[in-house]
Short mmCIF file of C-alpha atoms in Angstrom, two decimals:
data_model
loop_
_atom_site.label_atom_id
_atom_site.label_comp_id
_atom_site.label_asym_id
_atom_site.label_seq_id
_atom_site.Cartn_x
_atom_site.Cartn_y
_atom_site.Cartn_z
CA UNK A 8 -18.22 35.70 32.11
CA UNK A 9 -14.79 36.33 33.90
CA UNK A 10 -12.12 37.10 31.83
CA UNK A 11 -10.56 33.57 33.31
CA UNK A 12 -13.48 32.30 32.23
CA UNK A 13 -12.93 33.42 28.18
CA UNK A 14 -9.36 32.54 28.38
CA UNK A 15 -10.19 28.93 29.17
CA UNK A 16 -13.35 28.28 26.90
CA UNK A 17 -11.16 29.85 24.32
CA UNK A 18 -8.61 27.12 25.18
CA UNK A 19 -11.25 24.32 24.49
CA UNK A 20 -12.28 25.82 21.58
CA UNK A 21 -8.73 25.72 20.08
CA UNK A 22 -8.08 22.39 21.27
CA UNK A 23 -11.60 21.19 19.74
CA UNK A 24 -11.07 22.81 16.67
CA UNK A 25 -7.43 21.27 16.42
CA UNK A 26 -8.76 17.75 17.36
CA UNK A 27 -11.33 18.48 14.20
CA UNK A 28 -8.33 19.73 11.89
CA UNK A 29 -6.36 16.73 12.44
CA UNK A 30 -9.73 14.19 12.70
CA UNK A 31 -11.07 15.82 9.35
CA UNK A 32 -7.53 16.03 7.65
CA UNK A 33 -8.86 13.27 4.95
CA UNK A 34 -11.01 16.00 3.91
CA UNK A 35 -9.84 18.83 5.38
CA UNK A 36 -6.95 18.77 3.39
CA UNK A 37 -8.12 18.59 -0.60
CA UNK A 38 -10.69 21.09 0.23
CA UNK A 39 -7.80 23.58 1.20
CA UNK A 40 -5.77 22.59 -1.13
CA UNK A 41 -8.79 23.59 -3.71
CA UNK A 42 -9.62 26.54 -2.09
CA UNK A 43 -6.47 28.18 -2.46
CA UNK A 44 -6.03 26.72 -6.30
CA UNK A 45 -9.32 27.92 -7.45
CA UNK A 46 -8.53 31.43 -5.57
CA UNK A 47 -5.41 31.62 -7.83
CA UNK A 48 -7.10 30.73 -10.85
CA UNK A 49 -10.03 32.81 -10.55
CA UNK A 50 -8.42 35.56 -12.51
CA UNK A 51 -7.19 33.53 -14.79
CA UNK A 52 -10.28 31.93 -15.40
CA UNK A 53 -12.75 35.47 -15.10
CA UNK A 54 -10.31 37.06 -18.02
CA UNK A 55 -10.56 33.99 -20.73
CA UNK A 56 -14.16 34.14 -19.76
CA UNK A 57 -14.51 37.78 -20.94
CA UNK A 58 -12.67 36.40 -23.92
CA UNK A 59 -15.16 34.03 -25.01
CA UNK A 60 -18.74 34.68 -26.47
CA UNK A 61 -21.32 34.45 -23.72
CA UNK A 62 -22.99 31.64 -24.75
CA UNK A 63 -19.24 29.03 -24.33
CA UNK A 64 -18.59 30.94 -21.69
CA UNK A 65 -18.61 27.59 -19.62
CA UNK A 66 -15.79 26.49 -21.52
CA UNK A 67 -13.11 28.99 -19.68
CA UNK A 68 -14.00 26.97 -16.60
CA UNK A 69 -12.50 23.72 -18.21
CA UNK A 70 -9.87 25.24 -20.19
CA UNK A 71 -8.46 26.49 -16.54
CA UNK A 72 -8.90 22.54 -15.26
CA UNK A 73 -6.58 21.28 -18.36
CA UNK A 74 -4.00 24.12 -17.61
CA UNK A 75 -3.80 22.99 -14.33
CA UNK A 76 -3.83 19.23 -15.06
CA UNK A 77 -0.97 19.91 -17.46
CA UNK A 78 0.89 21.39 -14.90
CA UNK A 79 0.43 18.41 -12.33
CA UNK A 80 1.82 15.82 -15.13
CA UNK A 81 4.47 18.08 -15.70
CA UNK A 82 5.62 17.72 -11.70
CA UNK A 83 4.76 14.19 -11.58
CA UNK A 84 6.20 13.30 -14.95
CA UNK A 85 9.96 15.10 -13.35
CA UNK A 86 8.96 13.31 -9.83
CA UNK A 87 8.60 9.82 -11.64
CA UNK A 88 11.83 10.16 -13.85
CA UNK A 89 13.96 11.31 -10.61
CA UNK A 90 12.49 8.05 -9.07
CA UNK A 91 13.68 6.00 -11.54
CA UNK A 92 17.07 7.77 -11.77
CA UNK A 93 17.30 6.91 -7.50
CA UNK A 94 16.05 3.36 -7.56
CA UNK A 95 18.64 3.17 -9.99
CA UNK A 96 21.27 4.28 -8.29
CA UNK A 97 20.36 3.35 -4.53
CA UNK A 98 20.80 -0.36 -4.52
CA UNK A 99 24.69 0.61 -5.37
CA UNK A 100 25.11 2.88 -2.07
CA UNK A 101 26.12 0.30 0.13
CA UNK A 102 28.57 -1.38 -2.19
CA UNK A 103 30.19 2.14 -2.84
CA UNK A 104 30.13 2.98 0.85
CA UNK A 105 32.39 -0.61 1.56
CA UNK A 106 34.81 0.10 -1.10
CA UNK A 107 35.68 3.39 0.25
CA UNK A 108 35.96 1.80 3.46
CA UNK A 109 39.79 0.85 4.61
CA UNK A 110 40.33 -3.03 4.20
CA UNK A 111 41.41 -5.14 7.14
CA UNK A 112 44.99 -6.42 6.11
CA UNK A 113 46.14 -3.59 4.01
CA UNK A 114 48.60 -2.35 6.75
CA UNK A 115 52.61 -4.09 6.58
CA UNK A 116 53.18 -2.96 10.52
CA UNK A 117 52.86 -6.03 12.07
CA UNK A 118 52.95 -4.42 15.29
CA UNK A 119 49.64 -2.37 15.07
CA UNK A 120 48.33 -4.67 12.53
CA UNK A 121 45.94 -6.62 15.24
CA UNK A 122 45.11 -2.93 16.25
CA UNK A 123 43.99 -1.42 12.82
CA UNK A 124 42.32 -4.42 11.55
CA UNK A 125 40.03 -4.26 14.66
CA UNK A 126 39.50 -0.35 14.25
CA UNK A 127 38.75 -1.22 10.61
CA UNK A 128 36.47 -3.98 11.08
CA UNK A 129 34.46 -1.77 12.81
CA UNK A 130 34.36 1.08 10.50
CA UNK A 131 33.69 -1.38 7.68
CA UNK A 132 30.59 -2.27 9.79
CA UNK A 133 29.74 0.52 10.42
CA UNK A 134 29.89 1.41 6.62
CA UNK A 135 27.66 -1.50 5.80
CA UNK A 136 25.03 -1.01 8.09
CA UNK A 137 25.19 2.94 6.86
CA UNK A 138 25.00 1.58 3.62
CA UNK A 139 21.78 -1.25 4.17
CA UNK A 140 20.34 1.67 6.37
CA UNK A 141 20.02 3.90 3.11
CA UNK A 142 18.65 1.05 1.03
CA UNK A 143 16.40 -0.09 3.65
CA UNK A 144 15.10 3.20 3.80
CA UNK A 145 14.65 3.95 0.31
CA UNK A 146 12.65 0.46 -0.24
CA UNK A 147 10.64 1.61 2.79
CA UNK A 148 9.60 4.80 1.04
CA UNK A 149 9.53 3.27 -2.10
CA UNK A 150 6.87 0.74 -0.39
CA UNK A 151 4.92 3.62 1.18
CA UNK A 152 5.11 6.03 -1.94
CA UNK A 153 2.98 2.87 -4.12
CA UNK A 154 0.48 2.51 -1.23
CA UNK A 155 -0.42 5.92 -0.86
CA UNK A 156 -0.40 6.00 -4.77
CA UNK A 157 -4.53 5.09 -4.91
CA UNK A 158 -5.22 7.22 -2.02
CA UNK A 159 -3.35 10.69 -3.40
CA UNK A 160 -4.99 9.94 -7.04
CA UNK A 161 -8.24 10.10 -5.41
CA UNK A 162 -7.56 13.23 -3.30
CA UNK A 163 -5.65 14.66 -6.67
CA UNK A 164 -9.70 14.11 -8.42
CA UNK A 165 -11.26 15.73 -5.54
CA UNK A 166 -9.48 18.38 -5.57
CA UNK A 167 -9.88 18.93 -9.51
CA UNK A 168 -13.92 18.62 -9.42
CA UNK A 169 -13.89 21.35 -6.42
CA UNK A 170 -12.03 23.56 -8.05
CA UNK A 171 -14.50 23.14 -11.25
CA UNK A 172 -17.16 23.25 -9.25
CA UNK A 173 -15.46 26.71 -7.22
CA UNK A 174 -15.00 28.48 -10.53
CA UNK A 175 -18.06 27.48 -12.32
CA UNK A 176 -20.18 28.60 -9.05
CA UNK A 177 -17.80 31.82 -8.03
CA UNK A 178 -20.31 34.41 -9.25
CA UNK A 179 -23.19 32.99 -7.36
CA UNK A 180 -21.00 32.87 -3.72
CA UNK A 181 -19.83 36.23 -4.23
CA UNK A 182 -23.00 37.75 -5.01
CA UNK A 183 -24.30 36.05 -1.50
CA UNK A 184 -21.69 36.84 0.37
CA UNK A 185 -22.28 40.88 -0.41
CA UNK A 186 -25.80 40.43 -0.24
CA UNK A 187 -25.31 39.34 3.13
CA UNK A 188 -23.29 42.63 4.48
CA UNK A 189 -23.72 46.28 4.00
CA UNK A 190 -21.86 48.34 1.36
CA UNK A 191 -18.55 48.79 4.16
CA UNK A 192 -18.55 45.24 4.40
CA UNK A 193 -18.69 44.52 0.96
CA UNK A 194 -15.93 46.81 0.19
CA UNK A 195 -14.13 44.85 2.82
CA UNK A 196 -14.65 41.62 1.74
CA UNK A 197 -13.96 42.84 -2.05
CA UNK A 198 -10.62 43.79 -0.90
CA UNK A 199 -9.35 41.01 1.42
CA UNK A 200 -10.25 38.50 -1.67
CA UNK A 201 -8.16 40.70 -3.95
CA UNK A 202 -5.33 40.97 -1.45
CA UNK A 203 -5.04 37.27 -0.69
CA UNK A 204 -5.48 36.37 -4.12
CA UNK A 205 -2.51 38.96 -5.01
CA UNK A 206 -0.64 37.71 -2.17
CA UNK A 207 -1.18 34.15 -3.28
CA UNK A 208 0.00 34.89 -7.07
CA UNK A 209 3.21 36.57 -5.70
CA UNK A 210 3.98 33.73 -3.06
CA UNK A 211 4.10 30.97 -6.03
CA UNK A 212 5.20 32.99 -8.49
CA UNK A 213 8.62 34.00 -6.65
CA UNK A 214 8.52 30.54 -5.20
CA UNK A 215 8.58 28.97 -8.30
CA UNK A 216 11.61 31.13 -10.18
CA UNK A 217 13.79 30.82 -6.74
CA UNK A 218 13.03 27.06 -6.82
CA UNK A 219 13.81 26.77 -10.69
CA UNK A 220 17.44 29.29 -10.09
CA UNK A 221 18.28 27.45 -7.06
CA UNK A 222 17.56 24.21 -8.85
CA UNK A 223 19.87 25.23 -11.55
CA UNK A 224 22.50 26.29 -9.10
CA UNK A 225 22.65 23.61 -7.42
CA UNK A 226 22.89 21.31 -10.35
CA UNK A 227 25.61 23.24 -11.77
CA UNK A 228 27.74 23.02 -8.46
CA UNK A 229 27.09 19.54 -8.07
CA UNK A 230 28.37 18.91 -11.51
CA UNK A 231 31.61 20.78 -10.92
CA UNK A 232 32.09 17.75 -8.66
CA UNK A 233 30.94 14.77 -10.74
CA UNK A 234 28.25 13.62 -8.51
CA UNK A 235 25.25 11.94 -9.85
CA UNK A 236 21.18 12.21 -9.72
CA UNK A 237 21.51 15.30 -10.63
CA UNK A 238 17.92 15.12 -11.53
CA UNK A 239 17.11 14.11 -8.34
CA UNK A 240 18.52 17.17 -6.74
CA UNK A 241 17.34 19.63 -9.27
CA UNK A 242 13.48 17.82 -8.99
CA UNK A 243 13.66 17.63 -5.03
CA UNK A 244 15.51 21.63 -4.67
CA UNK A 245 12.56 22.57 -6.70
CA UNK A 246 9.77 20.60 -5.18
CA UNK A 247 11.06 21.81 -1.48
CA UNK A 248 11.60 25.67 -2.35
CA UNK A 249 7.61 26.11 -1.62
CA UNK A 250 8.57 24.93 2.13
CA UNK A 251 9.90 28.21 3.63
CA UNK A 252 12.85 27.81 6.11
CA UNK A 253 12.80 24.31 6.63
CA UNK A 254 13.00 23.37 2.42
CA UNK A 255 16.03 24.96 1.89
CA UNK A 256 17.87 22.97 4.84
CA UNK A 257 16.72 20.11 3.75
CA UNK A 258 17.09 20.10 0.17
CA UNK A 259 20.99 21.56 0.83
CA UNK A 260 21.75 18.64 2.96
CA UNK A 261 21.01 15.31 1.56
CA UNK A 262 23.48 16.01 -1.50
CA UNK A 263 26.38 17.10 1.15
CA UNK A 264 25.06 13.96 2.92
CA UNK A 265 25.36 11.79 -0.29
CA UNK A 266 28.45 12.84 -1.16
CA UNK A 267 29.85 12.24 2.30
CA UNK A 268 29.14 8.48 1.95
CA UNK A 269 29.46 7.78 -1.84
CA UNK A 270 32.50 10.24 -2.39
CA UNK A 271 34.69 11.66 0.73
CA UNK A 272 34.74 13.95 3.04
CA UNK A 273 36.60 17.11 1.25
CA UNK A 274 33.96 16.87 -1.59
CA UNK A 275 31.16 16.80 1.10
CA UNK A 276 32.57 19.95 2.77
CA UNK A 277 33.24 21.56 -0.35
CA UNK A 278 29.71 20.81 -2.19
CA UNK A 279 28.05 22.31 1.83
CA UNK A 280 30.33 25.61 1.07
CA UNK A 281 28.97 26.36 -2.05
CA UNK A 282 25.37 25.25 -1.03
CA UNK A 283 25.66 27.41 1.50
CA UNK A 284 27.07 30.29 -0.74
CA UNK A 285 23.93 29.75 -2.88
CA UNK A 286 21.55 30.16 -0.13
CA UNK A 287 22.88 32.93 1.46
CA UNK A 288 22.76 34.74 -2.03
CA UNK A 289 19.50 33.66 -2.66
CA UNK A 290 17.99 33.81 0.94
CA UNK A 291 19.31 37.32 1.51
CA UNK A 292 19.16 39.33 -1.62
CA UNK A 293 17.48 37.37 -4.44
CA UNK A 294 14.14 35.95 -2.88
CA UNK A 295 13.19 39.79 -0.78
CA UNK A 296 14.03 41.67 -3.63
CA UNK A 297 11.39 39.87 -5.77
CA UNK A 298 9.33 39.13 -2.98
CA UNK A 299 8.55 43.06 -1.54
CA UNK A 300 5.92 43.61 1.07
CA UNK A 301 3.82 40.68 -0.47
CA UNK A 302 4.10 38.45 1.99
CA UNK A 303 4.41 40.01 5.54
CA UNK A 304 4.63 37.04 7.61
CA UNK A 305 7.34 37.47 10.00
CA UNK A 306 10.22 34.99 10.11
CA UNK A 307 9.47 33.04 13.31
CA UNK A 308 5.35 32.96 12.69
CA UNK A 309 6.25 30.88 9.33
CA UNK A 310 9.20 28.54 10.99
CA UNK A 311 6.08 27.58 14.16
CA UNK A 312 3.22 27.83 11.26
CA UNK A 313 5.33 25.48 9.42
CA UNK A 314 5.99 22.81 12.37
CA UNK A 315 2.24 23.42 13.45
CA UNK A 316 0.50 22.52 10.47
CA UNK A 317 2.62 19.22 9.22
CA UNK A 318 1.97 18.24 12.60
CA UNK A 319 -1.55 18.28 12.10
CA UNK A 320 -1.55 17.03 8.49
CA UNK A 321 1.74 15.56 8.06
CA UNK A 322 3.72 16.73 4.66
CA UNK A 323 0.67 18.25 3.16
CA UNK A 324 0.84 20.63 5.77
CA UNK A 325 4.07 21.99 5.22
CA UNK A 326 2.96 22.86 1.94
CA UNK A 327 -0.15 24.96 3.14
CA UNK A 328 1.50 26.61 6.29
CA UNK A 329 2.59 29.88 4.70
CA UNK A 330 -0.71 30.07 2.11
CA UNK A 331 -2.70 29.58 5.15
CA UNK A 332 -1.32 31.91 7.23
CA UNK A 333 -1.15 34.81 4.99
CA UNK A 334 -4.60 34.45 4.23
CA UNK A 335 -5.87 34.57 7.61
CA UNK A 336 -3.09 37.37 8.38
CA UNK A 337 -5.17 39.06 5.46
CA UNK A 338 -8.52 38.56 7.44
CA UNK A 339 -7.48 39.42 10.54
CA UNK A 340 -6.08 42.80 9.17
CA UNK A 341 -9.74 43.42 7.70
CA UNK A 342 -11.55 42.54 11.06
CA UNK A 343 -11.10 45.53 13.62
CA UNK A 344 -11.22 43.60 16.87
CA UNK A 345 -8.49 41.15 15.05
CA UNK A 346 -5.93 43.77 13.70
CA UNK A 347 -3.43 43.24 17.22
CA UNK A 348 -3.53 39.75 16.20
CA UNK A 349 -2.66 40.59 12.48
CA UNK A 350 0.46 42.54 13.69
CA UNK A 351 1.82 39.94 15.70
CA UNK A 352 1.75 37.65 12.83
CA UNK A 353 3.56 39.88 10.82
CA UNK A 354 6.74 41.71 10.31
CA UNK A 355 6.08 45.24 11.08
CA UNK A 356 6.43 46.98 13.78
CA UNK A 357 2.94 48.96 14.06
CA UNK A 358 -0.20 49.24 12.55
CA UNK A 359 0.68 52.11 10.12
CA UNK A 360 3.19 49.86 8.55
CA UNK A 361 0.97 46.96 8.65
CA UNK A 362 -1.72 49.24 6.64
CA UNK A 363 0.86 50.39 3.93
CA UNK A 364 2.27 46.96 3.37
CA UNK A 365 -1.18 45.28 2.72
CA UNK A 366 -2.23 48.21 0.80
CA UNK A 367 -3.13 47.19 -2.64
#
């Protein structure tokens, strides 16, 4: 076949197998979502195994399945107490966003009185369709949050019995998958599961102590200035810090943006300059010093991973972009014929570097 010919069966391969991603996402999604949660809590689950006399030994499997559960309460039980704390609050918006608004009639000139009462009818307008815009909005996710309340608790029990089922049958797969190579590849595949599984444990480990310090940060700020839900912002900082790039913009402009409409201006800039401060502290000292040569992604692979893969399964997605990616810049590096590829994912320079970064 002429290399033409590779290049453009390759291209109807991807585009197949991104037709399937997005066709399959239903599925596709809580089984990689499990995946990556039992390969995280294998360890955990191998050492309280060893811990255990042989014959409970089953039992470490469902002691690992309550940890986790415990921890998904705990997210949803700060989630559903932020919710409250905004549905509170949100019906409010657009009354606060008229009062701030200049009143038509305030202004003695009666020369440019015709003037500024036009200029402020319009702003007040303006205000108040800001205002029903925001509470139209909320009520719209508030609508769509209940209705894909039935589907998500499914997905949420999928996921749980895979990742018993992953655990329970982990020792049976791995003695397959070695029976299947020779001793190299055995040794290979040995050490790409350790390395992603390292990888893995460092990626939500750092992700979850920036997320709780930037949390705190940012509620401490926002305090300085009196603004409300802080919950809300401490819950949603959190929440968005496993989104690389894109979490931290987001999560550092809708309190600038609420405090623009429910406050002023000033406060607005003055809440973005400290924001900022906070994620330049964070972004550039803080989060590489604790995060090494763990994850070797470069920069722009995570931003396009990250727009890639919510396209293809939406919010979900951008939750999975970076854990996906590592892993199969982890695979790649073990495959010979796919190491180029590995070092264009990555941030070094050569394959040397590449080698001593992933070195475990």
């Amino acid at each position: 076949m002429s290399r033409t010919g590779v290049w453009l069966t390759g291209a109807i391969f991807a585009i197949l197998a991104i037709w399937l991603l997005r066709t399959a996402a239903i599925v596709a999604v809580p089984v990689t979502f499990a995946v990556l949660i039992a390969l995280m809590l294998a360890p955990l689950d191998q050492k309280i195994k060893r811990a255990l006399p042989r014959w409970i030994g089953w039992l470490a499997h469902f002691l690992v399945i309550l940890f986790l559960i415990a921890i998904i309460c705990l997210l949803f039980g700060a989630l559903y107490f932020a919710a409250l704390q905004a549905l509170q609050v949100l019906p409010s918006i657009s009354d606060e966003i008229n009062a701030l608004m200049p009143q038509a009639g305030s202004d003695g000139n009666s020369e440019t009185a015709p003037l500024a009462e036009d200029l402020r009818a319009v702003w007040g307008n303006a205000g108040g369709m800001i205002g029903g815009w925001i509470v139209d909005r909320a009520t719209t996710v508030a609508e769509a949050a209940a209705t894909m309340t039935g589907a998500f608790l499914s997905a949420l029990i999928v996921i749980l019995f895979i990742v018993l089922l992953a655990l329970a049958e982990a020792p049976c797969w791995a003695a397959k998958a070695r029976d299947l190579v020779d001793e190299n590849g055995r040794s290979a595949l040995d050490k790409a599961t350790g390395s992603i599984t390292l990888r893995l444990h460092r990626f939500l480990l750092v992700r979850t102590f920036v997320g709780m310090l930037t949390a705190g940060l940012y509620v401490g700020w926002l305090a300085i200035f009196g603004i409300d839900l802080l919950v809300v912002w401490a819950v949603l900082t959190f929440i968005l810090t496993y989104i690389p790039s894109l979490g931290s913009v987001i999560s550092g402009a809708l309190p600038v943006l609420y405090a623009f409409l429910v406050v002023d201006p000033a406060t607005a800039f003055w809440i973005g300059v400290g924001i900022f401060a906070i994620e330049q502290l964070l972004g550039n000292l803080v989060d590489p010093l604790l995060q090494g040569q763990q994850i070797v992604l470069a920069p722009t692979v995570i931003l396009v991973s990250l727009m890639f893969w919510s396209w293809v399964w939406g919010i979900a997605g951008a939750f999975l972009a970076t854990p996906i990616m590592l892993c199969m810049l982890v695979i790649f590096h073990r495959i010979e014929a796919l190491r180029g590829v590995a070092l264009l994912l990555s941030n070094q320079e050569n394959l040397e570097e590449l080698d001593a970064a992933l070195a475990d």
